Amino acid sequence: MYTIDLIREVLELKSYRIADYNQQITELVYDSRKVNQPEHSLFFALTAARDGHDFVNDAYQRGVRSFVVSKNVPFLETLSDINVLIVADVLDALQRLAVYHRLTFDGTVVGIAGSNGKSVVKEWLFQLLSIDKRVYQSPKSYNSQLGVALSLWNLTAQYDIALIEAGISEPGEMDRLQSLIQPEVGIFTNIGLAHSQHFISKQAKLSEKLKLFQRSNVLIAGSKYVNAGQVPSNIKLLQWGEEEIDLIHLLSQEPSGKGTELTIKSKDNIHTFEVPFRDRASIENILTCFTAMTYFGYTEPQIIERLQQLRPLEMRLQLKKGIANSSLIDDSYSNDLASLQISLDFLAQQNQHPRKTLILSDMEGLSSSEKLQEKLLGILSRTSLSRMIWVGPDYQWLDKLSTTTIQRFASTEDLLHQLETLNIKDETVLIKGGRAFRFEQIVQRLTLRSHGTVLEINLNALSHNLMHYRAMIPNQVKLMAMVKAFSYGSGSFEVANLLQFSKVDYLTVAFADEGVELRLGGITLPIMVLSPDSDTFQTLLQYDLEPEVYSMRFLNQFIEFLKANKREGYKIHVKLDTGMHRLGFLPNEVDELIECLNQHKEVKVQSCFTHLVASGDANQDNFTQQQIDTYTNCITKLEAGVGYSFIKHVANTSAIVRWPQAHFDMVRLGIGLYGVDMDNGNGVLEKVSTLRTTVTQIKDLPKTETVGYDRKGVLTRDSTIATVKIGYADGYNRKFGNGIGKMKINNQLVPTVGTICMDMCMLDVTDIEVKEGDTVEVFPDIMQASKDIGTIPYELLVNISSRVKRVYYFE
């Protein structure tokens, strides 16, 4: 443990205010929403898209009493029971503390860098080495300037080896990560296209990544990626590849069954063995692990035996629909304290069910470490669980979890045999287990069966895009997130839970029923309904939904309804028509509107807004400015007329970027949140939704044949045709037929053949290697796909059928 006084000395601070010099710190916190042990937490007020100093009060209310800040926080000046450390740069202070702690670690630190495969190699090495060594791995993708520092903080003397992942996106970042990690052993996976836009050349990017290993003793890398001339002479370079001089020399690789047969030469010995992978990336990762295991002293037979036990990894936590109206959080591929805490934080964000269940397995080293047991007990004690289902040895210390119902099973098989007796329904279930426990069997049993096509929703990308737009608006400007049309096809409460956790100010739906679904899913944020009608008035009141008011007729109807229900001051959102000419009060109706509002106390204007017609089109800028001017004149009159202020909002996604003068009090973020860049942002947004299906059958047909209904698919050569599980009933438009649509299999584009069927369609895969069961990406480029059939990305997203299963990922 570190005391506040010791941390003050480590950071060499001269400016501080300390109430308790002996307060012990075990947790470094930067997010006020994720405080688990406040009495031992040190809050770092980081400045990023949102200024951490603005959340000091929140952290204090959660029980935190120690803070690292870089500027004056008036709230802290009023308190006497706190410790305040004042620094020039908060992130730098956190990193300096992590460096100090890293230097206390006597084991071997392995630094892993590269464009792709870092997390896979880290996880595989963890599995391969943990059989007989005590291994720590940085949690999930904690590879950034912040993530690496937090990863190092968890290092303790109980580990022999630490596997630390390092990721960069811009020049100049790796020097700092090197000073943090200081790896004795380096692993470089590969060099690829990721983040290439920030580097002048591929060589420049490689040179930046290799800085991590400049003081390492050894570097493990493929000879196709790194040569001896690119690293200092004092570093021992251990290489794998197809060169005769490579330590692990790949002689051949051939498809075999469901995997690949590899023949390698190592230490003058030739070995042939099969691994359960076929893709190039996995084979390279296997060779990387083989070389690393060789360095750590394992024999070739030992290495081969362990490599053959590896299986593909699901590196992301998944949120799925479960049986009996349950929600499943699938994090079943590994189990350690750090990743468990991340998963529990995600569980806490879910509001769709009041009951929360944790299915948890024993973890490596738990039986022999009282300290590890105490830490796990502490984490579980601070988590609000309805029950915990434990799989593993019957530890007596589990009895101390008196606030949680515990059901115990000696093995996964025992649990599966009695699964029905657990009566899982109407609850959120986190499934977290080590790979040896094979909890994927539990997930399969509890997952709601549905159509094989899947829409994957990347919640990390959604959060990234939210932060990107948030950084564009001043702190005092509110943010309204559009979740209408099933969140542009992305989901309902699953997306809204993240937005609520991220503290957006408002949600917007198109119809009252969408708002009801969010309320039933535990969403408490204010919700504006864009298209209410008189049939939904009772629903609006029952579920505290705030209607858009767009005409005198509608306003009078709503007022009469409120009178009958004896309601006053109900919040409404006034829509002005400044040029869209869809819904809204025209400027010449504002006087009548004012008169009505002043006569009736049943309603109160919560906000007034308008819809910009072409804020993303530079050719229409004069009209956009005209709309803004008209809106400004109208709200000035309206505010003066009613005698009180209200929220003013105009800017949609494009206007957030192009019209900062139109941010007013609040902005409305729509399609950009979901990763569709209509403003040519040069790839800053991250893709949120990926529609995938699978190859059902493959046929070899002669050129005399036709494919599909009405024989529209006319072959001009002997062809290989793949049938895939998606059709127009899933939202794949019939216009994509006959070669217009392009899908991606094994990173290769392939065209459709023939007419799109209701549940399936056919692809021409003649020129690529493909097998039944392969994954197919339906919209590799959604912007191009929409252009190909003369529509917009919005339509493709919202038309994805509800029968397509949504799976939500979070790292």
Short mmCIF file of N, CA, C and O in Angstrom, two decimals, residues 1-73:
data_model
loop_
_atom_site.label_atom_id
_atom_site.label_comp_id
_atom_site.label_asym_id
_atom_site.label_seq_id
_atom_site.Cartn_x
_atom_site.Cartn_y
_atom_site.Cartn_z
N MET A 1 0.83 -1.20 0.00
CA MET A 1 0.00 0.00 0.00
C MET A 1 0.86 1.25 0.00
O MET A 1 1.98 1.26 0.53
N TYR A 2 0.33 2.30 -0.57
CA TYR A 2 0.99 3.60 -0.58
C TYR A 2 0.19 4.56 0.30
O TYR A 2 -1.04 4.57 0.25
N THR A 3 0.89 5.34 1.08
CA THR A 3 0.22 6.40 1.82
C THR A 3 0.23 7.67 0.98
O THR A 3 1.04 7.82 0.06
N ILE A 4 -0.68 8.58 1.32
CA ILE A 4 -0.71 9.87 0.64
C ILE A 4 0.63 10.59 0.80
O ILE A 4 1.12 11.24 -0.14
N ASP A 5 1.23 10.46 1.95
CA ASP A 5 2.51 11.12 2.18
C ASP A 5 3.60 10.57 1.26
O ASP A 5 4.41 11.31 0.71
N LEU A 6 3.62 9.23 1.08
CA LEU A 6 4.60 8.62 0.19
C LEU A 6 4.36 9.06 -1.25
O LEU A 6 5.30 9.38 -1.99
N ILE A 7 3.10 9.12 -1.66
CA ILE A 7 2.79 9.56 -3.03
C ILE A 7 3.23 11.01 -3.22
O ILE A 7 3.75 11.38 -4.28
N ARG A 8 3.02 11.83 -2.21
CA ARG A 8 3.49 13.22 -2.27
C ARG A 8 5.00 13.27 -2.50
O ARG A 8 5.49 14.05 -3.32
N GLU A 9 5.73 12.40 -1.82
CA GLU A 9 7.19 12.37 -1.98
C GLU A 9 7.59 11.86 -3.36
O GLU A 9 8.50 12.39 -3.99
N VAL A 10 6.89 10.80 -3.83
CA VAL A 10 7.20 10.24 -5.15
C VAL A 10 7.03 11.30 -6.23
O VAL A 10 7.85 11.42 -7.15
N LEU A 11 5.98 12.10 -6.11
CA LEU A 11 5.70 13.12 -7.11
C LEU A 11 6.48 14.41 -6.86
O LEU A 11 6.37 15.36 -7.64
N GLU A 12 7.23 14.45 -5.77
CA GLU A 12 8.08 15.60 -5.43
C GLU A 12 7.27 16.89 -5.42
O GLU A 12 7.65 17.90 -6.02
N LEU A 13 6.15 16.86 -4.70
CA LEU A 13 5.23 17.99 -4.71
C LEU A 13 5.60 19.03 -3.66
O LEU A 13 6.04 18.72 -2.56
N LYS A 14 5.38 20.26 -4.04
CA LYS A 14 5.55 21.37 -3.11
C LYS A 14 4.20 22.06 -2.82
O LYS A 14 4.12 22.87 -1.91
N SER A 15 3.20 21.72 -3.62
CA SER A 15 1.90 22.35 -3.43
C SER A 15 0.88 21.26 -3.11
O SER A 15 0.58 20.41 -3.95
N TYR A 16 0.36 21.28 -1.91
CA TYR A 16 -0.58 20.26 -1.49
C TYR A 16 -1.30 20.72 -0.23
O TYR A 16 -0.89 21.65 0.46
N ARG A 17 -2.41 20.02 0.06
CA ARG A 17 -3.15 20.24 1.31
C ARG A 17 -3.62 18.88 1.78
O ARG A 17 -4.44 18.24 1.14
N ILE A 18 -3.08 18.43 2.91
CA ILE A 18 -3.30 17.06 3.35
C ILE A 18 -3.94 17.04 4.74
O ILE A 18 -3.44 17.64 5.68
N ALA A 19 -5.06 16.32 4.82
CA ALA A 19 -5.74 16.16 6.11
C ALA A 19 -5.29 14.89 6.82
O ALA A 19 -5.25 14.83 8.05
N ASP A 20 -4.94 13.86 6.03
CA ASP A 20 -4.53 12.57 6.62
C ASP A 20 -3.33 12.04 5.85
O ASP A 20 -3.46 11.44 4.79
N TYR A 21 -2.14 12.27 6.40
CA TYR A 21 -0.91 11.85 5.73
C TYR A 21 -0.81 10.32 5.62
O TYR A 21 -0.10 9.80 4.77
N ASN A 22 -1.53 9.61 6.46
CA ASN A 22 -1.40 8.14 6.50
C ASN A 22 -2.52 7.42 5.75
O ASN A 22 -2.61 6.19 5.82
N GLN A 23 -3.35 8.16 5.03
CA GLN A 23 -4.40 7.48 4.28
C GLN A 23 -3.75 6.53 3.27
O GLN A 23 -2.85 6.91 2.52
N GLN A 24 -4.21 5.29 3.27
CA GLN A 24 -3.64 4.29 2.38
C GLN A 24 -4.39 4.27 1.04
O GLN A 24 -5.62 4.26 1.00
N ILE A 25 -3.61 4.26 -0.04
CA ILE A 25 -4.15 4.30 -1.39
C ILE A 25 -3.85 2.99 -2.11
O ILE A 25 -2.70 2.57 -2.23
N THR A 26 -4.91 2.34 -2.59
CA THR A 26 -4.75 1.14 -3.41
C THR A 26 -5.37 1.29 -4.79
O THR A 26 -5.05 0.54 -5.70
N GLU A 27 -6.28 2.27 -4.94
CA GLU A 27 -7.01 2.44 -6.19
C GLU A 27 -6.70 3.80 -6.82
O GLU A 27 -6.79 4.83 -6.15
N LEU A 28 -6.35 3.78 -8.11
CA LEU A 28 -6.18 5.02 -8.87
C LEU A 28 -7.44 5.20 -9.73
O LEU A 28 -7.75 4.36 -10.57
N VAL A 29 -8.16 6.29 -9.51
CA VAL A 29 -9.47 6.49 -10.13
C VAL A 29 -9.43 7.73 -11.00
O VAL A 29 -8.89 8.77 -10.60
N TYR A 30 -10.00 7.64 -12.20
CA TYR A 30 -10.10 8.81 -13.08
C TYR A 30 -11.53 9.04 -13.54
O TYR A 30 -11.83 10.03 -14.19
N ASP A 31 -12.44 8.13 -13.19
CA ASP A 31 -13.84 8.21 -13.61
C ASP A 31 -14.70 8.18 -12.35
O ASP A 31 -14.74 7.16 -11.66
N SER A 32 -15.39 9.26 -12.07
CA SER A 32 -16.18 9.35 -10.85
C SER A 32 -17.32 8.35 -10.81
O SER A 32 -17.89 8.08 -9.75
N ARG A 33 -17.66 7.78 -11.96
CA ARG A 33 -18.74 6.79 -12.01
C ARG A 33 -18.25 5.40 -11.61
O ARG A 33 -19.05 4.50 -11.39
N LYS A 34 -16.94 5.23 -11.56
CA LYS A 34 -16.37 3.89 -11.30
C LYS A 34 -15.50 3.92 -10.04
O LYS A 34 -14.31 3.61 -10.09
N VAL A 35 -16.10 4.31 -8.94
CA VAL A 35 -15.41 4.32 -7.65
C VAL A 35 -15.87 3.10 -6.87
O VAL A 35 -17.05 2.98 -6.53
N ASN A 36 -14.95 2.18 -6.60
CA ASN A 36 -15.33 0.93 -5.94
C ASN A 36 -14.85 0.84 -4.50
O ASN A 36 -15.46 0.15 -3.69
N GLN A 37 -13.77 1.51 -4.18
CA GLN A 37 -13.22 1.48 -2.82
C GLN A 37 -12.83 2.91 -2.44
O GLN A 37 -11.64 3.24 -2.39
N PRO A 38 -13.80 3.77 -2.19
CA PRO A 38 -13.52 5.21 -2.04
C PRO A 38 -12.54 5.54 -0.93
O PRO A 38 -11.75 6.48 -1.07
N GLU A 39 -12.56 4.78 0.15
CA GLU A 39 -11.68 5.09 1.28
C GLU A 39 -10.21 4.88 0.95
O GLU A 39 -9.33 5.39 1.64
N HIS A 40 -9.93 4.13 -0.13
CA HIS A 40 -8.54 3.89 -0.54
C HIS A 40 -8.28 4.38 -1.97
O HIS A 40 -7.36 3.90 -2.64
N SER A 41 -9.09 5.33 -2.45
CA SER A 41 -8.99 5.79 -3.84
C SER A 41 -8.34 7.16 -3.92
O SER A 41 -8.57 8.03 -3.08
N LEU A 42 -7.54 7.33 -4.98
CA LEU A 42 -6.95 8.63 -5.31
C LEU A 42 -7.51 9.03 -6.67
O LEU A 42 -7.30 8.34 -7.67
N PHE A 43 -8.25 10.15 -6.69
CA PHE A 43 -8.93 10.59 -7.91
C PHE A 43 -8.03 11.54 -8.70
O PHE A 43 -7.57 12.55 -8.18
N PHE A 44 -7.79 11.20 -9.98
CA PHE A 44 -6.99 12.02 -10.87
C PHE A 44 -7.93 12.80 -11.80
O PHE A 44 -8.66 12.21 -12.59
N ALA A 45 -7.90 14.13 -11.71
CA ALA A 45 -8.78 14.98 -12.51
C ALA A 45 -8.15 15.19 -13.88
O ALA A 45 -7.59 16.25 -14.19
N LEU A 46 -8.27 14.17 -14.72
CA LEU A 46 -7.69 14.23 -16.06
C LEU A 46 -8.46 15.19 -16.95
O LEU A 46 -9.67 15.33 -16.83
N THR A 47 -7.74 15.82 -17.85
CA THR A 47 -8.36 16.74 -18.79
C THR A 47 -8.33 16.10 -20.18
O THR A 47 -7.27 15.91 -20.76
N ALA A 48 -9.51 15.73 -20.67
CA ALA A 48 -9.62 15.12 -21.99
C ALA A 48 -10.81 15.76 -22.69
O ALA A 48 -10.95 16.98 -22.68
N ALA A 49 -11.68 14.92 -23.30
CA ALA A 49 -12.88 15.48 -23.93
C ALA A 49 -13.73 16.20 -22.90
O ALA A 49 -14.39 17.20 -23.18
N ARG A 50 -13.73 15.67 -21.66
CA ARG A 50 -14.40 16.34 -20.55
C ARG A 50 -13.37 16.54 -19.45
O ARG A 50 -12.54 15.67 -19.19
N ASP A 51 -13.44 17.68 -18.79
CA ASP A 51 -12.46 18.05 -17.76
C ASP A 51 -12.79 17.35 -16.45
O ASP A 51 -13.86 17.55 -15.87
N GLY A 52 -11.86 16.51 -15.99
CA GLY A 52 -12.07 15.77 -14.75
C GLY A 52 -12.29 16.65 -13.54
O GLY A 52 -12.89 16.22 -12.55
N HIS A 53 -11.82 17.91 -13.59
CA HIS A 53 -12.04 18.82 -12.46
C HIS A 53 -13.53 19.09 -12.25
O HIS A 53 -13.95 19.41 -11.14
N ASP A 54 -14.32 18.96 -13.32
CA ASP A 54 -15.76 19.18 -13.21
C ASP A 54 -16.47 18.05 -12.47
O ASP A 54 -17.64 18.17 -12.12
N PHE A 55 -15.75 16.94 -12.24
CA PHE A 55 -16.37 15.77 -11.62
C PHE A 55 -15.78 15.45 -10.24
O PHE A 55 -16.03 14.39 -9.69
N VAL A 56 -14.99 16.39 -9.73
CA VAL A 56 -14.43 16.22 -8.39
C VAL A 56 -15.55 16.10 -7.36
O VAL A 56 -15.49 15.26 -6.44
N ASN A 57 -16.58 16.91 -7.50
CA ASN A 57 -17.71 16.87 -6.57
C ASN A 57 -18.36 15.49 -6.59
O ASN A 57 -18.70 14.93 -5.54
N ASP A 58 -18.56 14.94 -7.80
CA ASP A 58 -19.16 13.61 -7.92
C ASP A 58 -18.32 12.56 -7.19
O ASP A 58 -18.85 11.70 -6.49
N ALA A 59 -16.99 12.63 -7.37
CA ALA A 59 -16.10 11.68 -6.70
C ALA A 59 -16.19 11.83 -5.19
O ALA A 59 -16.20 10.84 -4.45
N TYR A 60 -16.27 13.07 -4.72
CA TYR A 60 -16.37 13.31 -3.28
C TYR A 60 -17.66 12.72 -2.74
O TYR A 60 -17.68 12.09 -1.66
N GLN A 61 -18.77 12.91 -3.47
CA GLN A 61 -20.05 12.38 -3.03
C GLN A 61 -20.04 10.85 -2.97
O GLN A 61 -20.79 10.25 -2.19
N ARG A 62 -19.18 10.23 -3.75
CA ARG A 62 -19.06 8.77 -3.73
C ARG A 62 -18.09 8.29 -2.65
O ARG A 62 -17.83 7.09 -2.54
N GLY A 63 -17.51 9.23 -1.89
CA GLY A 63 -16.69 8.84 -0.75
C GLY A 63 -15.20 9.05 -0.92
O GLY A 63 -14.42 8.79 0.00
N VAL A 64 -14.76 9.53 -2.10
CA VAL A 64 -13.34 9.77 -2.32
C VAL A 64 -12.88 10.99 -1.51
O VAL A 64 -13.59 12.00 -1.47
N ARG A 65 -11.70 10.88 -0.90
CA ARG A 65 -11.20 11.99 -0.09
C ARG A 65 -9.80 12.44 -0.49
O ARG A 65 -9.22 13.32 0.15
N SER A 66 -9.25 11.86 -1.57
CA SER A 66 -7.92 12.25 -2.03
C SER A 66 -7.98 12.56 -3.52
O SER A 66 -8.54 11.78 -4.31
N PHE A 67 -7.36 13.69 -3.90
CA PHE A 67 -7.50 14.19 -5.27
C PHE A 67 -6.17 14.70 -5.79
O PHE A 67 -5.39 15.30 -5.05
N VAL A 68 -5.93 14.47 -7.08
CA VAL A 68 -4.81 15.07 -7.79
C VAL A 68 -5.40 16.03 -8.82
O VAL A 68 -6.15 15.60 -9.72
N VAL A 69 -5.08 17.31 -8.71
CA VAL A 69 -5.65 18.33 -9.59
C VAL A 69 -4.54 19.20 -10.16
O VAL A 69 -3.42 19.23 -9.64
N SER A 70 -4.88 19.92 -11.24
CA SER A 70 -3.90 20.81 -11.84
C SER A 70 -4.38 22.26 -11.85
O SER A 70 -3.69 23.13 -12.37
N LYS A 71 -5.57 22.49 -11.29
CA LYS A 71 -6.05 23.87 -11.20
C LYS A 71 -6.97 23.99 -10.00
O LYS A 71 -7.39 22.99 -9.40
N ASN A 72 -7.31 25.19 -9.68
CA ASN A 72 -8.13 25.44 -8.51
C ASN A 72 -9.56 24.90 -8.72
O ASN A 72 -10.17 25.11 -9.77
N VAL A 73 -10.06 24.19 -7.72
CA VAL A 73 -11.43 23.68 -7.72
C VAL A 73 -12.14 24.29 -6.52
O VAL A 73 -11.90 23.88 -5.38
#
